[in-house]
XYZ file of C-alpha atoms in Angstrom:
518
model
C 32.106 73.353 -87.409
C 28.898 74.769 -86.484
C 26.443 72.764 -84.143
C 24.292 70.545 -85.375
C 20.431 71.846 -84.908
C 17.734 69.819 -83.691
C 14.385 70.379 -83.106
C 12.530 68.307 -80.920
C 8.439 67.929 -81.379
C 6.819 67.977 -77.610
C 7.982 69.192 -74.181
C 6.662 65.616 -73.205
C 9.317 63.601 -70.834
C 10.662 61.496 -73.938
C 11.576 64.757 -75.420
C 12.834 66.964 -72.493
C 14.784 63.802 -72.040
C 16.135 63.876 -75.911
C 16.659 67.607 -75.345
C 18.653 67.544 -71.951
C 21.277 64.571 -73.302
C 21.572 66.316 -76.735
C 22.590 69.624 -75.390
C 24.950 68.109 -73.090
C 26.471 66.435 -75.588
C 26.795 70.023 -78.118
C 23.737 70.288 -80.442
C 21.733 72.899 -80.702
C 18.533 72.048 -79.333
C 14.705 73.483 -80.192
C 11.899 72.338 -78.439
C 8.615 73.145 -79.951
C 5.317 72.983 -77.901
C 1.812 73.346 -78.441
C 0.441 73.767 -75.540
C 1.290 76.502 -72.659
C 3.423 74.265 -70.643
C 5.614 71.808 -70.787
C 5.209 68.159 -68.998
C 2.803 66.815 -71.963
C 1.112 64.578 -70.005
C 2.104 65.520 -67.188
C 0.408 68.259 -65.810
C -1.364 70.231 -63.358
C -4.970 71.796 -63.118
C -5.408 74.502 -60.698
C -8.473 74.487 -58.933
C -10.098 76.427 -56.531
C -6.745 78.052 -56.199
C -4.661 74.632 -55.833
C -2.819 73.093 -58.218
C -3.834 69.073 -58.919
C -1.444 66.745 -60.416
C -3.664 65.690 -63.031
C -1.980 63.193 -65.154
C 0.622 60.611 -64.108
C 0.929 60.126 -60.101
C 3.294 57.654 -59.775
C 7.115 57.844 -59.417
C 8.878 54.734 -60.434
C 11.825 53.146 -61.684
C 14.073 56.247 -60.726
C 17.038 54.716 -62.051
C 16.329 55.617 -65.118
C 16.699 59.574 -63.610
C 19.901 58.326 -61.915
C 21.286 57.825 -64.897
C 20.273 60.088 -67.380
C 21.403 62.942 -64.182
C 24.534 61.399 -64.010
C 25.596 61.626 -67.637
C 24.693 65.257 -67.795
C 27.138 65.656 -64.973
C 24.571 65.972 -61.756
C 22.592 63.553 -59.274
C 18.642 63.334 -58.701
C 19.143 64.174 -54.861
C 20.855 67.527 -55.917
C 18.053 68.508 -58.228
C 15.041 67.406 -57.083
C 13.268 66.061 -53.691
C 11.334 62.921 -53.292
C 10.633 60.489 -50.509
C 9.855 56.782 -50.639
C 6.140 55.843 -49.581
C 6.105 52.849 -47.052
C 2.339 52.134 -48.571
C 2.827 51.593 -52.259
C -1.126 51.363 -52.700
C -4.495 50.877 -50.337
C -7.119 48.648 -51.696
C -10.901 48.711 -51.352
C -13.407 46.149 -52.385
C -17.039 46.086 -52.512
C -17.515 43.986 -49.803
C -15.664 46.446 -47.076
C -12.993 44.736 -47.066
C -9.243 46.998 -47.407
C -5.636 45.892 -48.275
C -2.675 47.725 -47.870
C 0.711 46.625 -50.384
C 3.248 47.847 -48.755
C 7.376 48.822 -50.061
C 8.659 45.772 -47.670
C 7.398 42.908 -49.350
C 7.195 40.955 -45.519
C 5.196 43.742 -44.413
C 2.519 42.815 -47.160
C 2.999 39.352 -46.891
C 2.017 39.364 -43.406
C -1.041 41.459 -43.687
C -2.261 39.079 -46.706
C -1.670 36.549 -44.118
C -4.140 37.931 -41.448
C -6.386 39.714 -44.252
C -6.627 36.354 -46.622
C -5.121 33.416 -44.795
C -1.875 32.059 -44.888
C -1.773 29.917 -47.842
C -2.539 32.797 -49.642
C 0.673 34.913 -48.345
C 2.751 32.185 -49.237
C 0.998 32.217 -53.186
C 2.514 35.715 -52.612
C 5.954 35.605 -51.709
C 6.072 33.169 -54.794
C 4.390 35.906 -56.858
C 7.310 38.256 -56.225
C 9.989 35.762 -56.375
C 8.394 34.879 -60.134
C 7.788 39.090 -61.033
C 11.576 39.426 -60.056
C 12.875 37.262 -61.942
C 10.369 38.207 -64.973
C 11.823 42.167 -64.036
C 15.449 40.697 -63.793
C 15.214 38.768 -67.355
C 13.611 41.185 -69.385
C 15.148 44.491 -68.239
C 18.346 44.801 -70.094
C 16.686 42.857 -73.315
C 13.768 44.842 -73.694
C 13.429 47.808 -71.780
C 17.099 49.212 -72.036
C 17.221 47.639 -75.366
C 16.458 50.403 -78.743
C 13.989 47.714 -79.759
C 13.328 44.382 -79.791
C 13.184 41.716 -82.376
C 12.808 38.150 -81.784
C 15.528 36.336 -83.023
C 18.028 38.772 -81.207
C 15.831 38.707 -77.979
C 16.271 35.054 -77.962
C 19.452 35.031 -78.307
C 19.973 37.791 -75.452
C 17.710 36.243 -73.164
C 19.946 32.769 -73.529
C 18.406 29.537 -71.619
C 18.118 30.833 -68.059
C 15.714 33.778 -69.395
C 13.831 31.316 -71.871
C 13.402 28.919 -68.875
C 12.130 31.756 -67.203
C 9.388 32.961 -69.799
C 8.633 29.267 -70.644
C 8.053 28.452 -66.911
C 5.356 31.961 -66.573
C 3.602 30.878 -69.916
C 4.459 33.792 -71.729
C 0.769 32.688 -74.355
C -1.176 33.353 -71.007
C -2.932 36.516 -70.633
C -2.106 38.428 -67.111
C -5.322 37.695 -66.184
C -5.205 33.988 -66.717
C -1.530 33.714 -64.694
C -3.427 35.343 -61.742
C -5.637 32.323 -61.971
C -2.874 30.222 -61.511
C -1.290 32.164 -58.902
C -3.587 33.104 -56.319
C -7.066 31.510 -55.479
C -8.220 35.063 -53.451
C -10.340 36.673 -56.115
C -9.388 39.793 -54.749
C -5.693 39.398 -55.063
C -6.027 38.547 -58.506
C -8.086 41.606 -59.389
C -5.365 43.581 -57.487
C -1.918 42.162 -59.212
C -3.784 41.737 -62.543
C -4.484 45.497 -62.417
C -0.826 46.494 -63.254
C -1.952 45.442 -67.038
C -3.602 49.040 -66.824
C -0.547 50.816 -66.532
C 0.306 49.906 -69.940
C -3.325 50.908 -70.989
C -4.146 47.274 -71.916
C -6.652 44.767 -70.389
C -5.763 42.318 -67.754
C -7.541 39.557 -70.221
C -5.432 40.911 -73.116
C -2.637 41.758 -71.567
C 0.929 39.224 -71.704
C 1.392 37.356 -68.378
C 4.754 39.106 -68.641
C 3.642 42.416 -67.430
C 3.380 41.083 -64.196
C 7.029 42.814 -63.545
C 5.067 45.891 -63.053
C 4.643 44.489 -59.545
C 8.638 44.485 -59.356
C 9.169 47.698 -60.362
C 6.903 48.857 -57.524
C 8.359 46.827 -55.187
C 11.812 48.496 -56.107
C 10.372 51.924 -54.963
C 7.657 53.947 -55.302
C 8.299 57.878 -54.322
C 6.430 61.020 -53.864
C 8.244 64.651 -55.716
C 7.663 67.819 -53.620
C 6.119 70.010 -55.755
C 4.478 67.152 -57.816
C 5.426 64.999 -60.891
C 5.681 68.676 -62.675
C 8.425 69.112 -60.692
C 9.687 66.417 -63.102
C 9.513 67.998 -65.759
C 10.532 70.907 -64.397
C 13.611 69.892 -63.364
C 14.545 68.855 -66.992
C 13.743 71.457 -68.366
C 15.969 73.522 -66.128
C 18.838 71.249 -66.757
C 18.454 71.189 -70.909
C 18.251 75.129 -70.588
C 21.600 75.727 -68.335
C 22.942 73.215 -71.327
C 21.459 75.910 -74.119
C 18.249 74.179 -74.994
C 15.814 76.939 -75.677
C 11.791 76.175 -75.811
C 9.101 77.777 -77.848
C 5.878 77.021 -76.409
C 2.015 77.854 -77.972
C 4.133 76.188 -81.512
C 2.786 74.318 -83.084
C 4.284 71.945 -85.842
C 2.069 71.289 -88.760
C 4.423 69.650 -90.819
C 8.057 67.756 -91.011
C 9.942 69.119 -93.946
C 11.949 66.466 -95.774
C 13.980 66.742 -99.632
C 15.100 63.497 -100.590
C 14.830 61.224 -97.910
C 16.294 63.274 -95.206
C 15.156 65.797 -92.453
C 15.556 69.543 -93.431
C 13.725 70.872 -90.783
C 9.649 71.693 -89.815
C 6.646 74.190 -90.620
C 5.269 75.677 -88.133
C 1.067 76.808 -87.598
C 2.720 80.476 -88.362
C 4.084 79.835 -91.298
C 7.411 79.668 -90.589
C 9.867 77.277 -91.092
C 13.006 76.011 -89.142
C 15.812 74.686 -90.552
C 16.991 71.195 -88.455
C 19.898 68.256 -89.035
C 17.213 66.396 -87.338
C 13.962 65.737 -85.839
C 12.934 64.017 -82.505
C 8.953 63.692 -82.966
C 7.581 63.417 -79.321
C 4.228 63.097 -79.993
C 1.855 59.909 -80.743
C 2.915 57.897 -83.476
C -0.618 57.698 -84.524
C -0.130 61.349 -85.969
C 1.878 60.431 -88.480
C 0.549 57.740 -89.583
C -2.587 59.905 -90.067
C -0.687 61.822 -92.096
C -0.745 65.099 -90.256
C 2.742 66.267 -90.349
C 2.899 65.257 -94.073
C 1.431 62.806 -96.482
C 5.247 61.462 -96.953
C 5.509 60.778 -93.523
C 3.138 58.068 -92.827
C 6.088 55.926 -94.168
C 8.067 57.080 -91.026
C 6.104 54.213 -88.776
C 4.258 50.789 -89.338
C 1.349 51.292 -91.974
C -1.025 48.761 -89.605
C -2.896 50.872 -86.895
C -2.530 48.801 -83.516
C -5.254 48.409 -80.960
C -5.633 52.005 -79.157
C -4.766 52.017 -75.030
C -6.965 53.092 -72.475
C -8.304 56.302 -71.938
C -9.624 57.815 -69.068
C -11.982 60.145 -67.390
C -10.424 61.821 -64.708
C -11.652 64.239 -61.579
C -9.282 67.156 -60.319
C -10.760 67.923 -57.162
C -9.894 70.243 -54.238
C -12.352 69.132 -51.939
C -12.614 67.577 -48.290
C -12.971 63.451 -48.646
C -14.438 62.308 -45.684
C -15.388 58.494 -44.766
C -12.437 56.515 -45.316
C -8.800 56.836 -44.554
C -6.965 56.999 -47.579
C -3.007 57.149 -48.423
C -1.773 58.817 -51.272
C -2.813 55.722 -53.624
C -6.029 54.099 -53.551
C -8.253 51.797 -55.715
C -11.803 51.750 -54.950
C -12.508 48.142 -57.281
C -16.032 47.012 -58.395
C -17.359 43.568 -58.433
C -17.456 42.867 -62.079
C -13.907 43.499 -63.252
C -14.828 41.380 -66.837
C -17.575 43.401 -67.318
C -15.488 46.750 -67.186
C -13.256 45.588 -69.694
C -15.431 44.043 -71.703
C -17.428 47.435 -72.003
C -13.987 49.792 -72.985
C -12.542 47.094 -75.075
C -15.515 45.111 -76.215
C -18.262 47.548 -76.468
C -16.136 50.445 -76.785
C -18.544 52.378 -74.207
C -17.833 54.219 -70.917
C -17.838 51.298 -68.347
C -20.785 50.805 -66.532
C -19.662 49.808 -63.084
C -15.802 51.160 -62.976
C -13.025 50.708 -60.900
C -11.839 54.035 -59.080
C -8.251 55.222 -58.359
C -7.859 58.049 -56.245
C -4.717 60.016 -55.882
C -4.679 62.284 -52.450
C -1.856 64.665 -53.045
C -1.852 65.942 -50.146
C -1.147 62.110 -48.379
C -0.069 60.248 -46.321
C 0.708 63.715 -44.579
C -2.240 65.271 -42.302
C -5.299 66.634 -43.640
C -7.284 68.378 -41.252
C -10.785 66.842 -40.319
C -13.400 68.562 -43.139
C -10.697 70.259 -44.784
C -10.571 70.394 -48.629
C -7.785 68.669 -49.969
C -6.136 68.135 -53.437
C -7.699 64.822 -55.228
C -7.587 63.376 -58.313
C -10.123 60.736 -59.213
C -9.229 58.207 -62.587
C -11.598 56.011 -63.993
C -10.593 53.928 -67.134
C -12.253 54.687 -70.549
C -12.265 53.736 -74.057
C -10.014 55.722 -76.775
C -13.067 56.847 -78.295
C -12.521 60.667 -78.402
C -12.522 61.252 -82.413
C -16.044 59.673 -82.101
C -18.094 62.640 -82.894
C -21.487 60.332 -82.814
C -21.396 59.545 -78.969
C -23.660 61.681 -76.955
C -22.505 62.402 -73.201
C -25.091 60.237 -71.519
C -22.368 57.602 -71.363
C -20.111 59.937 -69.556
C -22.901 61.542 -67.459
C -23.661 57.825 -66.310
C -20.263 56.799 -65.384
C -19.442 60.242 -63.756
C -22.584 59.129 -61.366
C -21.741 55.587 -60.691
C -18.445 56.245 -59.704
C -18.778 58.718 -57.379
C -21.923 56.559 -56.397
C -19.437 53.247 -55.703
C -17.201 55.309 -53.853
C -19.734 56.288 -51.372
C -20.722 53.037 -51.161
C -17.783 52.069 -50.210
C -17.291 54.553 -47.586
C -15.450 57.514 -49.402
C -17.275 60.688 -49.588
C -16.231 63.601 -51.847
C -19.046 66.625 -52.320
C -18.193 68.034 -56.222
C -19.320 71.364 -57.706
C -18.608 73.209 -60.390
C -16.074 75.201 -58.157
C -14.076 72.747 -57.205
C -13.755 70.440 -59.691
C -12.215 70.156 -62.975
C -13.402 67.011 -64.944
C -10.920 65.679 -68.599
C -13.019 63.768 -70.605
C -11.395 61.420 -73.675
C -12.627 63.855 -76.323
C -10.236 66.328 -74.497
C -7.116 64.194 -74.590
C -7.392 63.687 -78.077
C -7.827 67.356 -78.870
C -4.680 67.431 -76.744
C -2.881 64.582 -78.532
C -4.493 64.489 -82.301
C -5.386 61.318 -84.045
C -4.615 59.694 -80.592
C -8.728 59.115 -80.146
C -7.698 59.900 -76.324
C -5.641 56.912 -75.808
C -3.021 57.880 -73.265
C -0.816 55.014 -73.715
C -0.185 54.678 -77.206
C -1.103 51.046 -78.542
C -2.606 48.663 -76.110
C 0.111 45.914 -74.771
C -2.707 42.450 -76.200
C -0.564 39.522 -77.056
C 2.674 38.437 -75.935
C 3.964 40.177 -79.524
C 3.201 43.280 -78.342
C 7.092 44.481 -77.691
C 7.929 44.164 -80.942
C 4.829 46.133 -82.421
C 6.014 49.494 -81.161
C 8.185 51.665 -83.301
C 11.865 52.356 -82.245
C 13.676 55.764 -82.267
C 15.077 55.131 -85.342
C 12.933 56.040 -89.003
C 13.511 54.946 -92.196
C 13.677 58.692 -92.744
C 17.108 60.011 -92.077
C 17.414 62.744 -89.597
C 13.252 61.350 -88.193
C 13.786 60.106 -84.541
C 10.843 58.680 -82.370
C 10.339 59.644 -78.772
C 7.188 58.891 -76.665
C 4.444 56.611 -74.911
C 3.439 55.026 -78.294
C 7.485 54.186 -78.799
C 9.368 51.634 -76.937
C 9.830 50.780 -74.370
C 6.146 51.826 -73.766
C 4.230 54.113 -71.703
C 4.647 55.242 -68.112
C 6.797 58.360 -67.238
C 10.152 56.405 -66.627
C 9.604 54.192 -70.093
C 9.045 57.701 -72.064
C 12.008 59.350 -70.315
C 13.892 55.994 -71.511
C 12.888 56.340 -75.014
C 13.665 60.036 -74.902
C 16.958 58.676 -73.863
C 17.183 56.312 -76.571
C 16.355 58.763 -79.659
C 19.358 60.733 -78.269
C 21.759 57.770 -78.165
C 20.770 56.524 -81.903
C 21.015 60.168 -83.288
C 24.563 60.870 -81.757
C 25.143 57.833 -82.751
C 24.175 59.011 -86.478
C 26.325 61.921 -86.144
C 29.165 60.210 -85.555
C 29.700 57.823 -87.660
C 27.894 59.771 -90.986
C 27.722 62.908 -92.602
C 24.122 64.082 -92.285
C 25.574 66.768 -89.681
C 27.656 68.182 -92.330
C 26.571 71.800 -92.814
C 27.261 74.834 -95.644
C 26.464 78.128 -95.744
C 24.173 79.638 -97.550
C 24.342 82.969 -99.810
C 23.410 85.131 -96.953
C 26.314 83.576 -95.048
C 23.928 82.123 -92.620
C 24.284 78.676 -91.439
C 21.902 75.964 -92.287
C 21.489 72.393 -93.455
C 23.349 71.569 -96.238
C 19.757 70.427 -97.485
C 18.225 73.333 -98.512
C 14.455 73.717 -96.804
C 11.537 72.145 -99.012
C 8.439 70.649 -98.074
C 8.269 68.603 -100.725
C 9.304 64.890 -100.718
C-alpha cells in the first residue's frame, strides 16, 4: 500500500515537529512555506553583516526535544549543542537597583536575601515550593494532555491536584497571587512578568501560570548557532526521514469533498493531493475564512482576546553602561499603566518595560565593540489597524531607548545597524493574526480549555501551532506539533481515510478525488 501523503501548512516548530514524527513513522510528508525560511517565528535578521536571533530567545523545557529525538531514534546531545546559563535572567529597576535569578534556586534566594531582606527570601523559597507543585500538578493533565476539558481534568487532577489549585486560588489573577506572595514591589513585578510569555497580562492572566517560574528553574539553555539552529536541526532530521519542503508556497486554500481532506491550492494554482492536513499557522486564519469559506467550521466560531504583540530592535551595535547577561529586563515604574495601555487602550505603551537579549552573552564582548542585541518591547495586536498613524510607534521607539539610558544602558542606533519589526509586520507575516504572536491571550482561569486541539471536526484537518494547545512558547508549539502527529497516526490506524486508489492515469492519489468545493 502506498504511503499515506501529508502536507503540512508552516515550517513553524509545531509543524517541523508534525513533519519529523510523521516521516519516521512512514508518511509521505510535504511541508509548504511561505516565507524564505523555515523557523516561522523563529528567525534571524542579519544586520550589519551579523545574524540576530530575532524572535524567541529562550530555550526551555528541553524535555520535550528529549523525547520527540528519542522516538525518531537519536538524542539532543548528538544533534545539537547547548549549554545551561547559571543566570536565568538580570533585572533592572528604575530606581538603580539590579537582581540577578539565578538556575540554583539557593543562589537566588540568597541574593534576594541581601538585595531585599530576609523575610522576603523566605516569601521566595515558598514561591518555588508552590510553582513546583503548580508545574508538577498540571503537567501531565494539561500540557502533555491533546486537550483539556473540565470534567476529565478534574478527574485527572484527583484531590491532591485540586487541593493544590484550591490552595493557589486558581479565580486570582497572577498579578493578584503576587500580592499575596511577596510584599517587595519589585519581586512581584518580576515573577508576575512570566504572564507575558503567554502574551497575556499579569492582571488578566490565571494565578496558575506562575509554573512558568518552574519551568525556568528546571533549565534554561543557550543553542550555538541560535534558536535557528532549532529549527534547523528538525528540519535536517524530517529530511534524512524523506520529508521534502517547498518554501516561497504559499497555501491559499484547504481543499475538502464531503467532509474530508483531499488536499490544498496553492498561490500558483496548483493543487496537491493529501490524506491529510496539519495547518501550522494561526487559527485566526481560518476562522477568517482565508483558506476557505467551509473552513471556518474547522475551529471555535467566537474570536478570543488577541496576545501580545511586540516591537522589537535587531541591533548589532556596542551597549555600553551596564553589564548585562544574555537576559535582561530593563522594568518601568508603572507596570498597570503599560498594560492598561496594550490591553485597555489598545495603544503602544507609553512608558514600557524593556527586554534585551545579548547574543553574544555571558561570553566576552570587547570594551566598545558592537555586539548582536535584540531589544523587545510589548505591544498591542493591532497590526490590521490601517487607521493608526506611526506617532505611537515613533513615541515608544524613543522612550524606550530613553528608559534604558536612564537606567544606565547605552545602545547608539542607525539605520545601519538596526533592523526594527513593527506589529503591522507580524501580521503581514502571520495573516488575520493582527500581529499577535501568541495566539489568544491566556485571561481567566478558563483559558486552557479555549484553545483548539489537533483534532477538527474536518476529517483529515489537524491543528498545530502557538494559537493550539498547549499554548505558545517554542517547547508548547513543538508539543502540539507532536500532538497533531500522535492523533493523525492515531486516525490511520484505526480507520480507513488512508485508504488510497488509483486513478486512470495509474497515478496514486486520494481515493477522494481533488475538489475545492465543500
Amino acid at each position: 500500500m502506498p504511503k499515506p501523503h501529508v502536507v503540512v501548512i508552516g515550517a513553524g516548530m509545531g509543524g517541523l515537529a508534525s513533519a519529523l514524527r510523521l516521516a519516521h513513522h512512514g508518511c509521505e510528508v510535504t511541508v509548504l512555506e511561505s516565507s524564505g525560511q523555515i523557523g516561522g517565528k523563529v528567525h534571524a535578521r542579519e544586520v550589519a553583516g551579523a545574524l540576530i536571533d530575532s524572535g524567541p530567545t529562550v530555550f526551555t523545557m528541553r524535555w520535550v526535544f528529549d523525547e520527540l529525538l528519542r522516538e525518531v531514534g537519536t538524542d539532543l546531545e548528538s544533534e545539537l549543542t547547548i549549554e545551561p546559563l547559571s543566570i536565568l535572567a538580570r533585572h533592572f529597576w528604575p530606581d538603580g537597583s539590579a537582581l540577578d535569578l539565578h538556575a540554583d534556586a539557593q543562589r537566588s534566594e540568597a541574593a534576594i536575601a541581601d538585595w531585599a531582606g530576609p523575610d522576603e527570601a523566605l516569601r521566595f523559597r515558598k514561591f518555588c515550593a508552590t510553582a513546583r507543585k503548580v508545574y508538577d500538578t498540571l503537567e501531565g493533565p494539561v500540557i502533555r494532555s491533546p486537550r483539556p476539558s473540565v470534567l476529565p481534568l478534574i478527574a485527572r487532577l484527583g484531590p491532591a491536584g485540586l487541593g493544590v489549585l484550591t490552595g493557589l486560588g486558581p479565580m486570582r489573577s497572577l498579578w493578584h497571587s503576587m500580592q499575596h506572595q511577596f510584599r517587595d514591589p519589585r519581586l512581584r513585578q518580576l515573577f508576575a512578568r512570566y504572564s507575558t510569555y503567554c502574551g497575556s497580562s499579569p492582571w488578566q492572566a490565571p494565578a496558575t501560570l506562575m509554573l512558568i517560574a518552574q519551568v525556568e528553574m528546571n533549565g534554561v539553555w543557550s543553542v550555538k548557532g541560535g534558536m535557528t539552529a532549532l529549527s534547523a536541526m528538525l528540519w535536517r532530521l524530517a529530511q534524512a526521514r524523506g520529508a521534502r519542503v517547498q518554501l516561497h508556497s504559499r497555501c491559499t486554500r484547504i481543499l475538502q469533498r464531503q467532509g474530508r481532506v483531499t488536499g490544498v491550492q496553492l498561490e500558483s494554482g496548483e493543487q496537491l493531493c493529501a490524506d491529510a492536513v496539519i495547518f501550522n499557522g494561526d487559527v485566526s486564519a481560518l476562522r477568517a475564512g482565508l483558506l476557505s469559506d467551509e473552513l471556518r467550521a474547522a475551529v471555535p466560531r467566537a474570536a478570543p482576546p488577541r496576545s501580545l504583540s511586540a516591537l522589537t530592535w535587531s541591533l548589532h551595535a556596542p551597549a555600553t553602561g551596564v553589564a548585562l547577561d544574555r537576559h535582561n529586563v530593563f522594568f518601568c515604574a508603572d507596570y498597570a499603566r503599560e498594560f492598561e495601555d496594550i490591553f485597555g487602550r489598545r495603544r503602544m505603551p507609553e512608558q514600557p518595560t524593556i527586554y534585551v537579549c545579548a547574543q553574544d552573552r555571558p561570553g566576552a564582548v570587547a570594551d566598545g565593540a558592537a555586539e548582536r542585541i535584540f531589544c523587545l518591547v510589548n505591544a498591542p495586536a493591532i497590526g490590521d489597524d490601517e487607521t493608526l498613524d506611526q506617532k505611537g510607534m515613533a513615541s515608544c521607539e524613543s522612550n524606550s531607548f530613553q528608559h534604558l539610558h536612564q537606567l544606565g544602558l547605552r545602545i547608539a542606533i542607525t539605520p545601519q545597524n538596526c533592523v526594527r519589526t513593527t506589529p503591522w509586520e507580524f501580521h503581514r507575516r502571520f495573516p488575520s493574526s493582527g500581529g499577535s504572536l501568541y495566539g489568544q491571550a491566556t485571561h481567566g482561569w478558563t483559558a486552557i480549555f479555549s484553545r483548539p486541539g489537533a483534532v477538527t471536526p474536518l476529517q483529515g484537518l489537524y491543528l498545530a501551532g502557538g494559537s493550539v494547545h498547549p499554548g505558545p512558547g517554542v517547547p508548547m508549539a513543538a508539543m502540539s506539533g507532536r500532538l497533531a502527529a500522535e492523533a493523525l497516526l492515531a486516525n490511520r490506524a484505526s480507520t480507513s481515510v488512508f485508504q488510497r486508489t488509483a486513478t486512470s492515469g495509474g497515478i496514486s492519489t486520494p481515493s477522494a478525488t481533488m475538489d475545492s468545493t465543500a
